[in-house]
Amino acid sequence: MSTAGWYPDPAGNSNLQRYWDGEGWTTQVRPSGTPKRRRAPLLAGLAAVVVLAVAGVVGTVLTRTPQTQSAGSVGSAPFGWYTDPPAYCREGAPSHRNSYPNDGWLHGGGLTTRTPAEWRPGNAPRLPLASDVLIAETPGATIALGALRIGDVFDGASESLAAVETCLRAPNELLKGAPAPTGPAYPVKVPGATSALRRDYQLQGANAGAVSILIVDTGAPESLGLAITVTTGGDDRGPAATELALAELRAG
């Protein structure tokens, strides 16, 4: 999440928004409740910042204002572990699968990709914030695909990315380490998709490695696509697997 502005409080306070300064959460909060426009293009969450200068007062207005999340206690903590993630982190239906062809490719959340080697299915509940989840294990890498149901939390690029980051900063079976961003989020092209937003991370802790998270507008009216790639363990085959999975990722 690179754009400074007001977002759902990651501490989960139900009636507050917290200010993100472009690098981290601050201690500034305000009441939530500003209506937001639904289903504008994902990239509207990145750009569209209007600077108003009236009588020497400069204000920044985001075109999308996210709503609230649920309980927790994080404050302005830096990236790293915390133990009380919002309830939405557990409210997906990861084992509910749509129908896909049995063609050896990876399918989930309206997304398709592949790996350079054989893969085995992982445990879908390792990504409990999403639905229609496929987790593929291949030497040195894990690739996860799923769908985020559009609603108060998952609605737009920056909002959805921040929400996924929040979930993955709590102890989880997918990363088994703390993700620290290596730079701001940036738009990428995914064939068949309206738009997509990606952010990369270093995985800290005993299982050091790299993580990428993509939020993809697949054109589905009720959901956004989610793709996560993870490399750990120092296996040289891992980076090649995730690079191919990201290069071959497409909607459909």
C-alpha angles and dihedrals in degrees: 000000000000104000115092114229148093117315137166108294106259086209085070098238100164099219102035141084122203127214118246109201095199093267106047148339116291131205091252115112135171137181115279128217104102105142115246131209113247128231100000111157113291094243090063085078089061104043135015098093112159118202114207122196112189122159090343094307116122119198133178118220123191118211091223124046115194122214132228139302133205138268128318141111118240108125111183095331117160121242109295140085126329126169109218110062121182117271093250088070087074101035102088126100101233096170094051102100132190120218116275134168117267094235104130093258124116115256130181141126092015090302132114133195141139144223130229093239141032115294137195127214117258129208108288095206087069084085101047096163092069140057132221089031127183119183116190122195118202129162108297096353146071123203120194127189126183148138128260113209110232112243143107093323105031106048117117136003104278094038094050094044091051090049093051091047090053092054094047092051088067119076107282139164095235101064105015088197141061117275115222116188117242093200144335125306116268137191119255135184118250114182112246094014128111092224142329138204125207135190128182129212143184113236110227129200134044092330097051115183144108134294133193125191123195127188109199129192099214093177093254109142096220105035148035124222120246125199124180126180123191131187120190142153101046095270107153090215092064100074091046091052095050093043090054092045091053094043092050096042114126139161116256 
